[in-house]
Short mmCIF file of C-alpha atoms in Angstrom, two decimals:
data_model
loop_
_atom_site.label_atom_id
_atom_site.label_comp_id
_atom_site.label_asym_id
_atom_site.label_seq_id
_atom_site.Cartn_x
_atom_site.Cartn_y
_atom_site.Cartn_z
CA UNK A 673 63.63 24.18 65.20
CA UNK A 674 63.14 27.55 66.37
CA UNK A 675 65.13 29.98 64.54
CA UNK A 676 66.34 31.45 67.97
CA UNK A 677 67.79 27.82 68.26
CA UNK A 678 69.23 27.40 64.67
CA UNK A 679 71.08 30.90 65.19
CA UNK A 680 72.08 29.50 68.41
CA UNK A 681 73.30 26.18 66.86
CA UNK A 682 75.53 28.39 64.07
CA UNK A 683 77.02 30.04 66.52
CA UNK A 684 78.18 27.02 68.67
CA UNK A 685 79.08 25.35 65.33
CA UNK A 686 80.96 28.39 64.46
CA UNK A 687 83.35 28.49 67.74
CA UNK A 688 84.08 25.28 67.25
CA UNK A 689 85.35 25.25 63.78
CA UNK A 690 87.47 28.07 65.09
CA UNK A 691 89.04 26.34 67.94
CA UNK A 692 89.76 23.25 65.76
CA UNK A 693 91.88 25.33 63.22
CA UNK A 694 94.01 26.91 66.32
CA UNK A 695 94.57 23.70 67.96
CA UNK A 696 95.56 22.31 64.17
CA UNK A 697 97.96 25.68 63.14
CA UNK A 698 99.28 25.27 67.10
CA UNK A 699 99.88 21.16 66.18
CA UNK A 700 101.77 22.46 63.37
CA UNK A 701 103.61 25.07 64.79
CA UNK A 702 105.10 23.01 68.02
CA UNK A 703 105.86 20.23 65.46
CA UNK A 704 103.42 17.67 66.44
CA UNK A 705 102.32 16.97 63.11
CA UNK A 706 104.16 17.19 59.66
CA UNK A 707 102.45 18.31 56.52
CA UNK A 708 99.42 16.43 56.13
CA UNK A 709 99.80 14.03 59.01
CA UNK A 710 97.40 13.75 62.10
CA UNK A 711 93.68 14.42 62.62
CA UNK A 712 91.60 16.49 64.93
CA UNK A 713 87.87 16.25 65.69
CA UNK A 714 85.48 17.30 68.10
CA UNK A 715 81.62 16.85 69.50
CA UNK A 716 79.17 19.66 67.39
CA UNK A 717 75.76 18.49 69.58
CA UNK A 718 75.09 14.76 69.75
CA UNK A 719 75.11 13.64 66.56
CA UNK A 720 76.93 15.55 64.93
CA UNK A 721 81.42 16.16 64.79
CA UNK A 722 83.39 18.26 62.84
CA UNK A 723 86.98 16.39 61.79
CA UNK A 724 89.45 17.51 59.80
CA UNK A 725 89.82 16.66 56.09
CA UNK A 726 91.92 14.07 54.31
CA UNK A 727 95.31 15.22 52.63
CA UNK A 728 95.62 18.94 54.04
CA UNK A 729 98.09 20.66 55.89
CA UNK A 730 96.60 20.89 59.27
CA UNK A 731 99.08 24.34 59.58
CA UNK A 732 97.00 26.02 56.27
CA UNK A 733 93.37 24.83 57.63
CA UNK A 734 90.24 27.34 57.60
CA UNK A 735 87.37 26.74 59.46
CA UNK A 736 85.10 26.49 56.71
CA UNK A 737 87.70 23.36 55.32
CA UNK A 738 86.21 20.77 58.41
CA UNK A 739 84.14 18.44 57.64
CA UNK A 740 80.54 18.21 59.67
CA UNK A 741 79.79 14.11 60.11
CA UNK A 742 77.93 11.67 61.73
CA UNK A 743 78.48 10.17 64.44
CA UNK A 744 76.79 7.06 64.33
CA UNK A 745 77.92 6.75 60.65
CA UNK A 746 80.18 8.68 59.59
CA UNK A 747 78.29 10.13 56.70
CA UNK A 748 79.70 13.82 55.86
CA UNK A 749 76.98 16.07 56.73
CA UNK A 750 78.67 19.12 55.20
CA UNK A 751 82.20 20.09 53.85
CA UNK A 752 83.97 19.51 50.73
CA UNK A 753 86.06 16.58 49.88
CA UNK A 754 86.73 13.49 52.15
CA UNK A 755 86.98 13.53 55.79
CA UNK A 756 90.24 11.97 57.80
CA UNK A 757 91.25 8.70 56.74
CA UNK A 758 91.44 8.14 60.69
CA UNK A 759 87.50 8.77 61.07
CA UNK A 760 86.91 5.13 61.99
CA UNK A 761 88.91 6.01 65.64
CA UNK A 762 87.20 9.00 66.64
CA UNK A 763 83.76 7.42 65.78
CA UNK A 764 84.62 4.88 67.90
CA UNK A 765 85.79 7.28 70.64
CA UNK A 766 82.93 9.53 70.39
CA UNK A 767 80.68 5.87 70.24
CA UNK A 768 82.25 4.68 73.46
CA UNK A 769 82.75 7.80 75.77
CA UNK A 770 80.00 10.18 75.73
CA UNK A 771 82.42 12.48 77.97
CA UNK A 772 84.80 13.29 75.24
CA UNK A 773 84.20 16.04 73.28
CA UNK A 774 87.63 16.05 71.32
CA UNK A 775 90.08 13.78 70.00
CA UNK A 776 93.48 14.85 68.78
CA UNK A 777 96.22 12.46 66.99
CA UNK A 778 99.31 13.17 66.31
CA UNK A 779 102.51 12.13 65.05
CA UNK A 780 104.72 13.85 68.13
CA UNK A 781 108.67 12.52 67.55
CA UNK A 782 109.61 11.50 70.75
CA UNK A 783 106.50 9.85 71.93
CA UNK A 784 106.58 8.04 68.27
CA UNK A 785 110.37 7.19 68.59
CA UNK A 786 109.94 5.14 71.93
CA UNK A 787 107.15 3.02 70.79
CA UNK A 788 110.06 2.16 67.75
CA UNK A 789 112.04 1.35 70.21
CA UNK A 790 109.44 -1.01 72.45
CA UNK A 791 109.84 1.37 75.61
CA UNK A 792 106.31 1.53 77.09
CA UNK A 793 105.78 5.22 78.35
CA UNK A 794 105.40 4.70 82.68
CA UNK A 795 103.30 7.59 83.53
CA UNK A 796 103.50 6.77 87.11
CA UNK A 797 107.52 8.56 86.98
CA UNK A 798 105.82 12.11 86.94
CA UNK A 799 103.14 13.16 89.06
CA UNK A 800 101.65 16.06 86.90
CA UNK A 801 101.78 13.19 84.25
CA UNK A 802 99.93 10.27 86.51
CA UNK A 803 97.55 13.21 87.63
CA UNK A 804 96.33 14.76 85.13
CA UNK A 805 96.42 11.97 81.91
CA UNK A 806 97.18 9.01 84.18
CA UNK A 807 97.81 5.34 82.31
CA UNK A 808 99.74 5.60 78.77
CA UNK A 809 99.33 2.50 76.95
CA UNK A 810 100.95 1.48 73.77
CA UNK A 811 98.43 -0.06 71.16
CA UNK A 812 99.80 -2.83 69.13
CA UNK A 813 100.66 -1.58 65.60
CA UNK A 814 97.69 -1.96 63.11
CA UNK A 815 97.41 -0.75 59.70
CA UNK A 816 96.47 2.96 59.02
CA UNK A 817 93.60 3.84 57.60
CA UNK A 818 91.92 0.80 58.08
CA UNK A 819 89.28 -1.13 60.75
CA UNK A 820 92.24 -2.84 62.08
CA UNK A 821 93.44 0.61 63.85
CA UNK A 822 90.41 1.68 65.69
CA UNK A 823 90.13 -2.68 66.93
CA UNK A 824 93.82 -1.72 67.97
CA UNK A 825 92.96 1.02 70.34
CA UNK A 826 89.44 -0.32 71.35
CA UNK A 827 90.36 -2.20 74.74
CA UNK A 828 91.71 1.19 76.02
CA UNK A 829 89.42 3.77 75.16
CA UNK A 830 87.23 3.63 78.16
CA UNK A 831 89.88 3.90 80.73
CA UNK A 832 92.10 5.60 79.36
CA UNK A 833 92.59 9.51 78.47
CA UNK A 834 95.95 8.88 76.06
CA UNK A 835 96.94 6.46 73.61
CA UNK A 836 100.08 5.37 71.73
CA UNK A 837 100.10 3.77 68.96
CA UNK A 838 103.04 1.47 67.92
CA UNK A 839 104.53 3.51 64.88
CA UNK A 840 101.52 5.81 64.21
CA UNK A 841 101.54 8.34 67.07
CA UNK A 842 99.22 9.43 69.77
CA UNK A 843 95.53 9.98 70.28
CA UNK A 844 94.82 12.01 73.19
CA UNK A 845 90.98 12.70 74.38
CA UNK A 846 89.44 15.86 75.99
CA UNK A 847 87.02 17.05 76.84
CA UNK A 848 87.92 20.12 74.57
CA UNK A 849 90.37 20.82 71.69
CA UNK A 850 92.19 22.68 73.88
CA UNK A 851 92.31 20.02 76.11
CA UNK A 852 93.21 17.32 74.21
CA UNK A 853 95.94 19.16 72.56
CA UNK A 854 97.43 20.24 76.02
CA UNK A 855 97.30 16.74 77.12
CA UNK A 856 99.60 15.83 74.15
CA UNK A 857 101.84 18.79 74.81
CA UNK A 858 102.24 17.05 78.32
CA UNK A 859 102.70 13.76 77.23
CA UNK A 860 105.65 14.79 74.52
CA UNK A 861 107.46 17.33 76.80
CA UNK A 862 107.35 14.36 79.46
CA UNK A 863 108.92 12.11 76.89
CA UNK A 864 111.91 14.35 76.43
CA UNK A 865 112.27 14.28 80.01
CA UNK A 866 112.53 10.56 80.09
CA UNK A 867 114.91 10.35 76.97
CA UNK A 868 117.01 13.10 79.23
CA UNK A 869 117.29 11.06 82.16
CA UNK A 870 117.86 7.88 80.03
CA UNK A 871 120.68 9.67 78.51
CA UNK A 872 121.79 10.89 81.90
CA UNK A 873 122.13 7.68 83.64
CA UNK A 874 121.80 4.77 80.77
CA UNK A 875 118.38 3.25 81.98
CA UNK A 876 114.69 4.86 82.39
CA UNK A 877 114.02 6.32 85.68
CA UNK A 878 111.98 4.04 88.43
CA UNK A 879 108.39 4.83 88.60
CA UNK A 880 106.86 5.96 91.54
CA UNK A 881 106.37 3.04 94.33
CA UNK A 882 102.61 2.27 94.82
CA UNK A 883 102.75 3.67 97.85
CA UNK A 884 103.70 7.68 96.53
CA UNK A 885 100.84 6.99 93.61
CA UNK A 886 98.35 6.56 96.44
CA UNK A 887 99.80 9.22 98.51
CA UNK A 888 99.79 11.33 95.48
CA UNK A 889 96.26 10.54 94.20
CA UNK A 890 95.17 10.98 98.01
CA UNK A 891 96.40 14.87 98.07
CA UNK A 892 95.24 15.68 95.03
CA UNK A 893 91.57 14.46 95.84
CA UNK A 894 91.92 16.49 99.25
CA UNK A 895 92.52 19.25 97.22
CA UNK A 896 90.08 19.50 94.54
CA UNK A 897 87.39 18.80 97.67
CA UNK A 898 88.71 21.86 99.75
#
């Protein structure tokens, strides 16, 4: 490779180790994620991701702490100690959506709490929510850490931009850290809106009536083509 090339490859490697530790100190900070919890990752080229590592506090990261895989493996290509326990579901997201170029999960309380309690989260009650993210599903529960997890998730992954997980959190795509992160932000801050109106009137609001999603969808496609 050209050293022009290399230098520029460093770079690009660079910005994105950067980005990952503000989207994990900003996971931390909005308490998404507790102490060691969650995982972040994102695309570095084609083969290549950098993920964060197993059994640090995602608020204390510094770039230099991610670790550079695989992604047809999930050999560590760089980077000291283990990668995320988790690795199996990003490889599989990375494996099954070349779009993505960043995967976020975390352990957000509210979003967590209603899979606990077997409410499936209706995306189709908010329209910035069905708009932007679209379809929520819940993944069955699966053990963490293990192949069973990233089977779990597998049926949604290719049409779907957010996932819960039944006692284990979210995983929210992107096509950025940034994006992925803000995605989650939406989700949780839509959840507390939910548990408001629950509390408000003893029962989840109705979800939009096929009708509005289509008239929705329909003006937001007129817009993003004028």
């Amino acid at each position: 490779m050209p050293i022009n090339a290399r230098m520029d490859a460093m770079m690009h490697e660079t910005r994105k180790r950067e980005e990952l530790v503000r989207v994990c100190r900003h996971l931390q900070d909005r308490g998404l994620v507790a102490a060691s919890d969650g995982n972040v990752s994102c695309r570095v080229g084609s083969d290549r991701m950098l993920i964060t590592p197993s059994g640090r506090r995602k608020g204390g990261l510094e770039p230099l702490d991610l670790i550079l895989c695989d992604v047809n493996e999930g050999t560590i290509v760089a980077g000291r100690g283990g990668a995320s326990s988790e690795i199996r579901m990003h490889l599989l997201v990375y494996q099954q959506r070349v779009d993505v170029q960043a995967v976020v999960h975390a352990h957000p309380p509210l979003l967590t709490a209603l899979t606990l309690a077997g409410i499936p989260f209706a995306a189709e009650i908010l329209p910035e929510v069905w708009l932007s993210i679209g379809q929520v599903p819940t993944a069955p529960y699966a053990t963490p850490g293990t192949q069973q997890l990233p089977a779990a998730i597998s049926p949604f992954i290719k049409s779907c931009q957010a996932i819960l997980m039944e006692r284990h959190g979210s995983l929210t795509l992107g096509s950025s850290p940034e994006q992925a992160c803000m995605r989650l932000e939406k989700l949780e801050h839509a959840a507390h809106t939910l548990f408001y109106c629950h509390l408000l009137q003893g029962k989840m609001p109705r979800p939009l009536s096929e009708r509005d999603l289509a008239r929705l969808d329909e003006a937001h496609r007129k817009a993003s083509s004028a």
